[in-house]
Short mmCIF file of C-alpha atoms and ligand atoms in Angstrom, two decimals:
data_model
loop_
_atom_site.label_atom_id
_atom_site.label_comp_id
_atom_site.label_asym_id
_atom_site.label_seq_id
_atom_site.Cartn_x
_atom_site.Cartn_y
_atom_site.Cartn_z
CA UNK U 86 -18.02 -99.99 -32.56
CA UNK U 87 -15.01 -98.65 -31.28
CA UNK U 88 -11.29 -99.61 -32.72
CA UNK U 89 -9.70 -103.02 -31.50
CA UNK U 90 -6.54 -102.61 -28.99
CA UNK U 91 -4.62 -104.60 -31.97
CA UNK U 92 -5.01 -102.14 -35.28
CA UNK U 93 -7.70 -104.14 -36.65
CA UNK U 94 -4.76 -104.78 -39.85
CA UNK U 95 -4.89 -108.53 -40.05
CA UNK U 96 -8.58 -110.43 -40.91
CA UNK U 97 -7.07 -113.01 -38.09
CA UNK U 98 -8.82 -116.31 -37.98
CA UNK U 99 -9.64 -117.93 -34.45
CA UNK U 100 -6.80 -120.09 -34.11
CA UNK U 101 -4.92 -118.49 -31.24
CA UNK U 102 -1.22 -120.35 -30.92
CA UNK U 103 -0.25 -120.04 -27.20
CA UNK U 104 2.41 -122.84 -27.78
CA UNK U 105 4.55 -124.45 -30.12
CA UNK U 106 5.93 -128.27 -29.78
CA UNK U 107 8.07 -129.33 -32.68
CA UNK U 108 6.52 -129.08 -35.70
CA UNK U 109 3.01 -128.78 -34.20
CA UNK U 110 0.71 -125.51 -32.99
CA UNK U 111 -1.66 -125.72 -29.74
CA UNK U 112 -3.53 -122.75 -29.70
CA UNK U 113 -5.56 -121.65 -26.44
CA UNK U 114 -8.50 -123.73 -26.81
CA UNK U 115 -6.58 -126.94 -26.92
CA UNK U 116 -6.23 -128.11 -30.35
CA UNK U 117 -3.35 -129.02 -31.64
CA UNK U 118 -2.14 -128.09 -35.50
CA UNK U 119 0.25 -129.31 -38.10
CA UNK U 120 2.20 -126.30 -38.79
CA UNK U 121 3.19 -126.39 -42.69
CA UNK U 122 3.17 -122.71 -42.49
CA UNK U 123 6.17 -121.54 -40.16
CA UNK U 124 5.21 -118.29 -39.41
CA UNK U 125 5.43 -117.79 -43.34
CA UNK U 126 9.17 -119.30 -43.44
CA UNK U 127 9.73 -117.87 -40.49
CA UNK U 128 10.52 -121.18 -37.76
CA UNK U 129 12.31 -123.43 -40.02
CA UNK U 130 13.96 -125.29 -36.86
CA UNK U 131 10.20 -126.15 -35.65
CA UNK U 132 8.66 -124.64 -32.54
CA UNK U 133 11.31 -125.79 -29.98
CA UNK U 134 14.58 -126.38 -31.19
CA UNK U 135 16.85 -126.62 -28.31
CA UNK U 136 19.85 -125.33 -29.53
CA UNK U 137 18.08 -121.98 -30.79
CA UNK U 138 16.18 -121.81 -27.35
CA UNK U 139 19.42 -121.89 -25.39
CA UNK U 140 21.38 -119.25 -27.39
CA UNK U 141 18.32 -116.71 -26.98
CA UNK U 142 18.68 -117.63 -22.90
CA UNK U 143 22.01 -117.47 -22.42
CA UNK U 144 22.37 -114.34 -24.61
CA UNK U 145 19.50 -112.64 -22.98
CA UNK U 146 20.88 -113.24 -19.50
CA UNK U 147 24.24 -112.30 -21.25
CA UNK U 148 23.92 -108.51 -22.65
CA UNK U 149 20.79 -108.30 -24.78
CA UNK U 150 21.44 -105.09 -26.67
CA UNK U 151 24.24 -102.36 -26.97
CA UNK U 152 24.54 -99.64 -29.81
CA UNK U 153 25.96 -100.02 -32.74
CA UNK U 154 28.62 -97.15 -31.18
CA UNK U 155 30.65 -99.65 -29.64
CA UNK U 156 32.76 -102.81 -31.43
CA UNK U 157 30.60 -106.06 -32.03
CA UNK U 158 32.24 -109.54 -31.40
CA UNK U 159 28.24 -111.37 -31.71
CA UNK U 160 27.88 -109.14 -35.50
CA UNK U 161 31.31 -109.93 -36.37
CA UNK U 162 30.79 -113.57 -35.97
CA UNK U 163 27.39 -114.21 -37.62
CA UNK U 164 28.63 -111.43 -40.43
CA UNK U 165 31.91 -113.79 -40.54
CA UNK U 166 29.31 -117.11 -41.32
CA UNK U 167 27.55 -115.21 -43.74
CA UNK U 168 30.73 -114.35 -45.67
CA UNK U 169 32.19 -117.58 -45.84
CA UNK U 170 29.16 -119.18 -47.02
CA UNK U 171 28.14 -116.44 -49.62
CA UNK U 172 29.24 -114.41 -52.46
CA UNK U 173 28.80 -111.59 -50.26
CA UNK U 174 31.90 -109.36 -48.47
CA UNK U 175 30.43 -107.29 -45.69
CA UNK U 176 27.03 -107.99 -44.41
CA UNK U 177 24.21 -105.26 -42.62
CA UNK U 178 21.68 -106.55 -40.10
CA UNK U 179 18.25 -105.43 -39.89
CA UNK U 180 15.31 -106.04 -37.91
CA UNK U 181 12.78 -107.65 -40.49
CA UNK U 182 12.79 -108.75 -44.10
CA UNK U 183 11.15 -104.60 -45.62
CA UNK U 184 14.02 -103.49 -43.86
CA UNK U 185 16.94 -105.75 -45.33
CA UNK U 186 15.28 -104.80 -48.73
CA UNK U 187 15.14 -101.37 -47.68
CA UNK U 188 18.76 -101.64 -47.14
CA UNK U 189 19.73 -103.45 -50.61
CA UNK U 190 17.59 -100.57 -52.73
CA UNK U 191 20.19 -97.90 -50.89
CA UNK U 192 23.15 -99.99 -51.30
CA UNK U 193 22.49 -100.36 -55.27
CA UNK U 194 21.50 -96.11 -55.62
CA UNK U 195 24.97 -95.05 -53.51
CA UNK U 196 26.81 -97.77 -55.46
CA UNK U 197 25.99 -95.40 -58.26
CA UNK U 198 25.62 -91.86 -56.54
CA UNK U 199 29.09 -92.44 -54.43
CA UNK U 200 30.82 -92.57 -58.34
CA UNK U 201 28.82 -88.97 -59.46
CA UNK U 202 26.33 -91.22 -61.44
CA UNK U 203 23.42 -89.49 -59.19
CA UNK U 204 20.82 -90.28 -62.63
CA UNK U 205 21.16 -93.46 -61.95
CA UNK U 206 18.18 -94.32 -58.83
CA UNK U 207 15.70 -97.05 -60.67
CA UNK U 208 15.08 -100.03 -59.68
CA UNK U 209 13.40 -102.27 -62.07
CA UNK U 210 10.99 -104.95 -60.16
CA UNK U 211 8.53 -107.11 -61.59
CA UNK U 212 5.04 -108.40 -61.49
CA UNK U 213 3.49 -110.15 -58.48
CA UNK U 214 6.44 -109.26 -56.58
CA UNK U 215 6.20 -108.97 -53.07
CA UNK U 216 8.88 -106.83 -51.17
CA UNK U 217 7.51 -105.61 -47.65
CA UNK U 218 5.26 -102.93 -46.24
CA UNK U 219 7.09 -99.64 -46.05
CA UNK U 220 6.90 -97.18 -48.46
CA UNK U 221 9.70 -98.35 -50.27
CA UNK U 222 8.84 -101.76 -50.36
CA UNK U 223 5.17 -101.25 -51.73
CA UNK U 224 6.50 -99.06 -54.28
CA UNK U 225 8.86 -101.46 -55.42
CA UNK U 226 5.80 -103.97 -55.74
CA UNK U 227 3.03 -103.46 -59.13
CA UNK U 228 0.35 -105.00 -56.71
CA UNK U 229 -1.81 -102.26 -55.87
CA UNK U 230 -4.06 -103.75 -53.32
CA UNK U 231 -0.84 -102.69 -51.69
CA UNK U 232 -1.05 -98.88 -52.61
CA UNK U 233 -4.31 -98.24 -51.93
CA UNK U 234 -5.00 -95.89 -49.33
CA UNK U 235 -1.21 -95.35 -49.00
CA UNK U 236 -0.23 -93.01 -52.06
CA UNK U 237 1.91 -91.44 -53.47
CA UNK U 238 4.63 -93.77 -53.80
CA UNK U 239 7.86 -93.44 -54.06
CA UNK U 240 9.36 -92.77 -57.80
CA UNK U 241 12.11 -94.56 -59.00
CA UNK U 242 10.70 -97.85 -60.29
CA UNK U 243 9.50 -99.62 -63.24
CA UNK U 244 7.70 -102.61 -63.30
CA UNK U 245 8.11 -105.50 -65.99
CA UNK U 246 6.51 -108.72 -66.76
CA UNK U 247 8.30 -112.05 -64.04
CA UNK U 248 9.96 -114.40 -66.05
CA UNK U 249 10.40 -111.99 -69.26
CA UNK U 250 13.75 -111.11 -70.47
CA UNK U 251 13.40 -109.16 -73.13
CA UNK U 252 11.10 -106.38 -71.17
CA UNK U 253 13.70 -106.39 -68.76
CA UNK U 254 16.49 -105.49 -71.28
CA UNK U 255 13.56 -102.99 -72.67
CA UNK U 256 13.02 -101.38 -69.65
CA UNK U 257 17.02 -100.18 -69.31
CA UNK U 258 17.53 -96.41 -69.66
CA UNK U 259 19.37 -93.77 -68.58
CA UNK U 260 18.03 -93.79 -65.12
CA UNK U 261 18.53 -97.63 -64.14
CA UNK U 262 19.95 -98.67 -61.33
CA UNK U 263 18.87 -102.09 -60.49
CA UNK U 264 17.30 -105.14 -60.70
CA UNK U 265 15.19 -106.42 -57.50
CA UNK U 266 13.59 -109.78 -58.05
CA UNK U 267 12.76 -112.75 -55.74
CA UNK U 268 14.17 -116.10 -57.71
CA UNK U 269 11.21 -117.55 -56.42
CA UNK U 270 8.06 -115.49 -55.65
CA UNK U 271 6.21 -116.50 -52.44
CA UNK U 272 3.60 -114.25 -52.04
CA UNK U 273 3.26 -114.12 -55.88
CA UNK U 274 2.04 -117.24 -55.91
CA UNK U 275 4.93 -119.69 -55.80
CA UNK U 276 6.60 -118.73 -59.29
CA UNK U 277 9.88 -119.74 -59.94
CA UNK U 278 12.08 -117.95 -61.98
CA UNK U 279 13.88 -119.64 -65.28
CA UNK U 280 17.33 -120.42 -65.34
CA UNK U 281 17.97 -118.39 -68.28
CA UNK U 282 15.36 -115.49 -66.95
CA UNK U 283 18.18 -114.97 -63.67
CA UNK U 284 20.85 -115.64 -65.44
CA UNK U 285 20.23 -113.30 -68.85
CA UNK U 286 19.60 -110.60 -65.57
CA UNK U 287 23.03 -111.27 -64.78
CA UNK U 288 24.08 -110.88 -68.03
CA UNK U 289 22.13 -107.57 -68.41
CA UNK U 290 23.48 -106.17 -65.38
CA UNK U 291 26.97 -107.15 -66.12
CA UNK U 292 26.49 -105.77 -69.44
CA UNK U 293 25.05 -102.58 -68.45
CA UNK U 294 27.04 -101.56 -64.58
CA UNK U 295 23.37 -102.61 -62.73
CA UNK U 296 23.27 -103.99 -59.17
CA UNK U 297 21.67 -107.19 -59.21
CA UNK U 298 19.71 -107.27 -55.95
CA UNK U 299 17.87 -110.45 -55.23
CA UNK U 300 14.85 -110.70 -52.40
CA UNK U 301 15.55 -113.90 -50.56
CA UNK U 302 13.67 -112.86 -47.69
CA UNK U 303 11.20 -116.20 -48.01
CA UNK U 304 13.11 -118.72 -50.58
CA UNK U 305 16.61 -118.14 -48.24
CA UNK U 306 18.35 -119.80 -45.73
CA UNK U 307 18.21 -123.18 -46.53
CA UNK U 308 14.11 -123.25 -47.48
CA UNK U 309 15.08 -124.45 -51.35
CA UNK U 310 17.50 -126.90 -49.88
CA UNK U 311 20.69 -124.66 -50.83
CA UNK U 312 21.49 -122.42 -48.15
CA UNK U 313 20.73 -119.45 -50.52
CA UNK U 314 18.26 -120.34 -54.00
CA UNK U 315 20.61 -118.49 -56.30
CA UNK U 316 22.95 -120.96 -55.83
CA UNK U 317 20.05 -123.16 -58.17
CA UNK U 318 20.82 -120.43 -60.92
CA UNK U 319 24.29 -120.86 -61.38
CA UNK U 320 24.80 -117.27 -60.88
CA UNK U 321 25.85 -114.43 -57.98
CA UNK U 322 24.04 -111.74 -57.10
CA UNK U 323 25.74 -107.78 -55.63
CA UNK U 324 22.97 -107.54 -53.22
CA UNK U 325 21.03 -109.61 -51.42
CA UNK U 326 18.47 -109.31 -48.78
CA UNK U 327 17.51 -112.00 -46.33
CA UNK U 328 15.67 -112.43 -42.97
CA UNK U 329 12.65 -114.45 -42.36
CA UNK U 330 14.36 -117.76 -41.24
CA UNK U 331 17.00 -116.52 -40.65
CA UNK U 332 16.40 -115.61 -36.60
CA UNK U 333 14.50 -118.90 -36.24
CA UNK U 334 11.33 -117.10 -35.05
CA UNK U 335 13.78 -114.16 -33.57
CA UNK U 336 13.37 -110.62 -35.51
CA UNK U 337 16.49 -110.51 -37.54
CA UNK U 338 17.14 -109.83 -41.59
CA UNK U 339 20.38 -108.89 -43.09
CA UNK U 340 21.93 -107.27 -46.81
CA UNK U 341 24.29 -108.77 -48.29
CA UNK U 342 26.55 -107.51 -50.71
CA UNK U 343 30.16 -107.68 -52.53
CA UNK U 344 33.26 -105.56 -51.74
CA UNK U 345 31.76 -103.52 -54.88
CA UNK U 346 28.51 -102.67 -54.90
CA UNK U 347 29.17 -101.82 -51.21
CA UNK U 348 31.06 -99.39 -51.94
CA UNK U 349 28.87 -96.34 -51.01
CA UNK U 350 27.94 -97.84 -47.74
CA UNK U 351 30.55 -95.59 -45.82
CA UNK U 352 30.36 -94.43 -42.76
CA UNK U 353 27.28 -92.43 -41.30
CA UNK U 354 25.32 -93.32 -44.79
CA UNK U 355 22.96 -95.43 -43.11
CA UNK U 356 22.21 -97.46 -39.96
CA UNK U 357 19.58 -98.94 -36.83
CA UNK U 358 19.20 -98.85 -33.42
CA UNK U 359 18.41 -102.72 -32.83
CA UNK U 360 19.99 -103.88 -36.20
CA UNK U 361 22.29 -106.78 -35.07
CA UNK U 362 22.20 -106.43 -31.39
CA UNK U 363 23.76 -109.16 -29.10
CA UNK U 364 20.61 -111.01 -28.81
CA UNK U 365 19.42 -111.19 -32.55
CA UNK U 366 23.06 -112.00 -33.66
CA UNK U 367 22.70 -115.46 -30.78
CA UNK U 368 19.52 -116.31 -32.56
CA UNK U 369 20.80 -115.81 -36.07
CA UNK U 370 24.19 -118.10 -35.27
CA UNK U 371 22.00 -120.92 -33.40
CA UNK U 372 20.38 -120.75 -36.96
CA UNK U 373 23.11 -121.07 -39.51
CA UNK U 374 25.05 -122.84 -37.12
CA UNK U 375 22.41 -125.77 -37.95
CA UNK U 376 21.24 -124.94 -41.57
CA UNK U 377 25.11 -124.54 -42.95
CA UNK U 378 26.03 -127.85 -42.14
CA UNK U 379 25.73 -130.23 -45.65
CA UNK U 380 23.87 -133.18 -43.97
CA UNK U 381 20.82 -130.09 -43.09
CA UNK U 382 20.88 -128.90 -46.62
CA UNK U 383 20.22 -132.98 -47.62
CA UNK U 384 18.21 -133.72 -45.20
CA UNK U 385 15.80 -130.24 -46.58
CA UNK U 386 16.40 -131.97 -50.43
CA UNK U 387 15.42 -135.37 -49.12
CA UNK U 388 12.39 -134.31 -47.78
CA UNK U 389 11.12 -132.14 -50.52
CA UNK U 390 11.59 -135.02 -53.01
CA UNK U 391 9.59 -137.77 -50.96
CA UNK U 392 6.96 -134.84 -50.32
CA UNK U 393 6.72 -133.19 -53.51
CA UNK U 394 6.69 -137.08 -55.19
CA UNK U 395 3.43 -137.88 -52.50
CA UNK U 396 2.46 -134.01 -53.65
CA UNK U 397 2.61 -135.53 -57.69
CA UNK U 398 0.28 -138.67 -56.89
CA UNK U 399 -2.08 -137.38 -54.83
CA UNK U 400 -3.40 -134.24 -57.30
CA UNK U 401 -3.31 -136.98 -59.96
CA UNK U 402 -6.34 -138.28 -57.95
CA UNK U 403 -7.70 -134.94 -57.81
CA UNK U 404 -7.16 -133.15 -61.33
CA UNK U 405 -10.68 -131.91 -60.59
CA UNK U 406 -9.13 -129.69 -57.74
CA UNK U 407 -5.74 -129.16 -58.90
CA UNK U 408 -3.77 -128.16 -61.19
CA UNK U 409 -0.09 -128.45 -60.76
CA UNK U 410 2.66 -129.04 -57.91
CA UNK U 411 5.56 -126.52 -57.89
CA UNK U 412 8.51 -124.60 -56.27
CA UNK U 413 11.45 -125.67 -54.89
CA UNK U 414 12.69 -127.24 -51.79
CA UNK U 415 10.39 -127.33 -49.02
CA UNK U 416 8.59 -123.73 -50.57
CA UNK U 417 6.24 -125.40 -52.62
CA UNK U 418 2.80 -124.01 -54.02
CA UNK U 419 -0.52 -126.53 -55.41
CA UNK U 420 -2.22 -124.82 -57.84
CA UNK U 421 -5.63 -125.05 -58.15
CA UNK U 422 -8.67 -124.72 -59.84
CA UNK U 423 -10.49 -122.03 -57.80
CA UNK U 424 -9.37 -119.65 -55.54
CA UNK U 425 -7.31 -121.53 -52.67
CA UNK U 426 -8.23 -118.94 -49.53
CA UNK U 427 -11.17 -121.19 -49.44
CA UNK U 428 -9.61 -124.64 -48.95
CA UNK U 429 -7.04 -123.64 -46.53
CA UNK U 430 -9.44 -122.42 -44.27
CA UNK U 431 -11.48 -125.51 -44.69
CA UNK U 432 -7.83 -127.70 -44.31
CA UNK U 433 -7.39 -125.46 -41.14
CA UNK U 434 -10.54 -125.56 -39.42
CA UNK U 435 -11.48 -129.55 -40.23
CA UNK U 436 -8.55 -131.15 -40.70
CA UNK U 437 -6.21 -129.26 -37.97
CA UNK U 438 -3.73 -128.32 -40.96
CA UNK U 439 -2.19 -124.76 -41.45
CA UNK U 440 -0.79 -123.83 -44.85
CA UNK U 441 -0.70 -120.46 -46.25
CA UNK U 442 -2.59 -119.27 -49.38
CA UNK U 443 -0.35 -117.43 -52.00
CA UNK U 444 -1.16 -115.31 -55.31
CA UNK U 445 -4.97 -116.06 -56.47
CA UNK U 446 -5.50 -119.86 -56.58
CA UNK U 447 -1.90 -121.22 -54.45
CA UNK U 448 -1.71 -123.29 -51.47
CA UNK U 449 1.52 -122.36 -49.80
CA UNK U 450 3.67 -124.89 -48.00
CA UNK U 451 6.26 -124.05 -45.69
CA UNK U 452 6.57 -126.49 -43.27
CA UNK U 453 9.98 -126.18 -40.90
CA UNK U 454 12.74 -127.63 -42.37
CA UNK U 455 13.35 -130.29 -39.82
CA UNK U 456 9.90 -132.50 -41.20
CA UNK U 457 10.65 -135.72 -40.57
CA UNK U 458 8.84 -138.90 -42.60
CA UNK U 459 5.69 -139.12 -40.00
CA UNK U 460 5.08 -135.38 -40.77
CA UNK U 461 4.86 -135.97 -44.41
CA UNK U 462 2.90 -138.92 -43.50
CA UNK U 463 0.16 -137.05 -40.99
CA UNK U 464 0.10 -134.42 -43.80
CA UNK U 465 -0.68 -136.66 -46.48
CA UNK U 466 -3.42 -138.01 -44.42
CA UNK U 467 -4.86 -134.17 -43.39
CA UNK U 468 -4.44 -132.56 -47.33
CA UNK U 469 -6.39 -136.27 -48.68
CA UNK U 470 -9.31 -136.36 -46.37
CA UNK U 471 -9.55 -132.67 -46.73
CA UNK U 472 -9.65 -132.84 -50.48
CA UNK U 473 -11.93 -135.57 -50.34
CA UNK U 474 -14.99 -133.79 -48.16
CA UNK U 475 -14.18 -130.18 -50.09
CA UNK U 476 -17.01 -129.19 -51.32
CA UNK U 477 -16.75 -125.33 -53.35
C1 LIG K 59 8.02 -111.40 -46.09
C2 LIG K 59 8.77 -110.83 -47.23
C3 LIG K 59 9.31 -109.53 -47.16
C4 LIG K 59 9.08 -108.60 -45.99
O1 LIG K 59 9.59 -109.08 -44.80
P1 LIG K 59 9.09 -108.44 -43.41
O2 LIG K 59 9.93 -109.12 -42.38
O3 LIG K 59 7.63 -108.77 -43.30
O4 LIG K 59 9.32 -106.97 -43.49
C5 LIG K 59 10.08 -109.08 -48.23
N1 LIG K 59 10.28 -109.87 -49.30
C6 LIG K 59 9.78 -111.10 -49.40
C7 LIG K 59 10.08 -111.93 -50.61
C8 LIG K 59 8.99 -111.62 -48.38
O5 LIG K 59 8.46 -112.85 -48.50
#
């Protein structure tokens, strides 16, 4: 058998989207899909939100891309938003979410290096983390079903136990740079950091002259119903990396980070050739032009409380299955029993439902942010009669 034209990467199932109406997928055989998966957090104004559509048309019949030689009035703008909604000062734009952490993981090493403390490169990450797919991003992860095939990885990290404070403040040596964490794991399985776990990292960090970089690359913009989720911890971070929602469905991540730790970013340090062009920076304002505004932000809360309270009942009618509701916002994980890769194919192929599987036994759900009460509703309807003719 020779190798498919698509590097055969992705075990893809046979739903084949060829269009997307609202909150709904119709793939190419003509059935028709309640999306509670996004693209993985990706379209959180639905499938075919008009304002987003007409910024990406008027933009690409505009100027789609220039270098970043020349002066940026688009970059400048959506930077601008970023700022004033943010702890951050200055802002980098990338072209996925790997890259934006890519980005944060330099930022917190020449934050040390540009003030002669060159010892000073580790990053301290912990388990289940996920943090993208390039070298530096699977090195930064303990998962090694992620390393296989791929070593050796990068130095420069140590790995301690989610949610544990004390091996954090263990792991601190000589050589630390960093903290990288996601305040709530996706891929991980849906696991939400404690407030005193983030803020005791804060602490640490203060204490000790570490960047605090967090990975907000799936809980961010707006998913947790704050427009960032470490605004749930009561704390700030340095650096931050974002992207996902962000573009709406359009490529686009960014780093974030304060007048401080930025302050080995200078010029020629680092850079991309598409990174904030005209066209991703018209996407990425359509987006936070929408999710900034309060009444978006309550409207996300609102819906996670009706559909996390429906979420509550309903596994009380199936503690066979399940085990517990959590996350935050409208990134929210069932626990179950058994291994959940099972059950969302079977809520996929029988009930016309897409969710996402996370960790070992974690139904993901990510619907768009704009779910309205008959989405909950037709979900409700999809997750009961699929629980109810599940059979392991
Ligand atoms: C998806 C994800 C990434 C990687 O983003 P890509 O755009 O796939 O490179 C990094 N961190 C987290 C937390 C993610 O969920």
């Amino acid at each position: 058998m020779s190798i498919t034209p698509l590097m055969p990467v992705y075990p893809r199932c046979d739903v084949r989207p060829v269009r997307g109406d609202n909150c709904h997928l119709i793939s190419e055989d003509g059935r028709r899909f309640l999306d509670f998966a996004s693209g993985i957090a990706v379209n959180l104004l639905g499938h075919s939100n008009q304002g987003l559509i007409t910024a990406i048309q008027e933009q690409a019949a505009t100027l789609m891309h220039v270098s970043n030689l020349y002066g940026s009035p688009q970059g400048e703008r959506l930077a601008r938003q970023l700022v004033d909604h943010t702890f951050a000062d200055t802002v980098f734009f990338t072209n996925s979410g790997a890259e934006a952490v890519e980005t944060a993981m330099k930022t917190a090493r020449a934050y040390h290096q540009s003030q002669g403390s060159d010892e000073r490169f580790e990053i301290i990450t912990f388990n289940m983390a996920f943090h993208g797919r390039t070298m530096g991003t699977i090195s930064a992860s303990n998962q090694t079903k992620m390393h296989d095939g791929f070593r050796p990885l990068l130095p420069g990290f140590r790995y301690v136990e989610f949610n544990d404070l004390d091996a954090a403040r263990q792991a601190i040596g000589p050589h630390t740079a960093a903290f990288l964490v996601e305040p709530l794991q996706g891929e991980g399985g849906i696991r939400l950091a404690s407030k005193e776990f983030m803020q005791g990292l804060r602490d640490l960090a203060d204490e000790h002259d570490l960047m605090l970089i967090l990975d907000e690359v799936q809980c961010g913009v707006a998913r947790t119903g704050m427009l960032y989720a470490y605004e749930q911890f009561g704390i700030t971070p340095d650096i931050l990396a974002t992207a996902k929602g962000i573009g709406g469905g359009f490529p686009l991540g960014a780093c974030l980070a304060t007048q401080k730790a930025a302050r080995g970013m200078t010029f020629g340090t680092h850079g991309s050739t598409y990174g904030g062009n005209p066209l991703a920076m018209a996407a990425g304002t359509a987006v936070l032009d929408q999710v900034t505004k309060e009444d978006f932000l309550e409207h996300v809360r609102d819906m996670s409380a009706r559909l996390r309270s429906r979420l509550e009942q309903f596994i009380g009618n199936h503690p066979d299955l399940f085990i517990e509701v959590r996350g935050l916002g409208l990134m929210l994980g069932l626990q179950m029993h058994t291994e959940s890769r099972p059950f969302v194919v079977h809520l996929r192929d029988n009930h016309g439902l897409l969710t996402v599987a996370a960790g070992e036994n974690v139904v993901r759900l990510l619907p768009p942010l704009v779910i309205e009460d008959a989405h909950i509703e037709e979900f409700m309807e999809k997750l009961s009669a699929g629980a109810s003719d599940y059979h392991p």
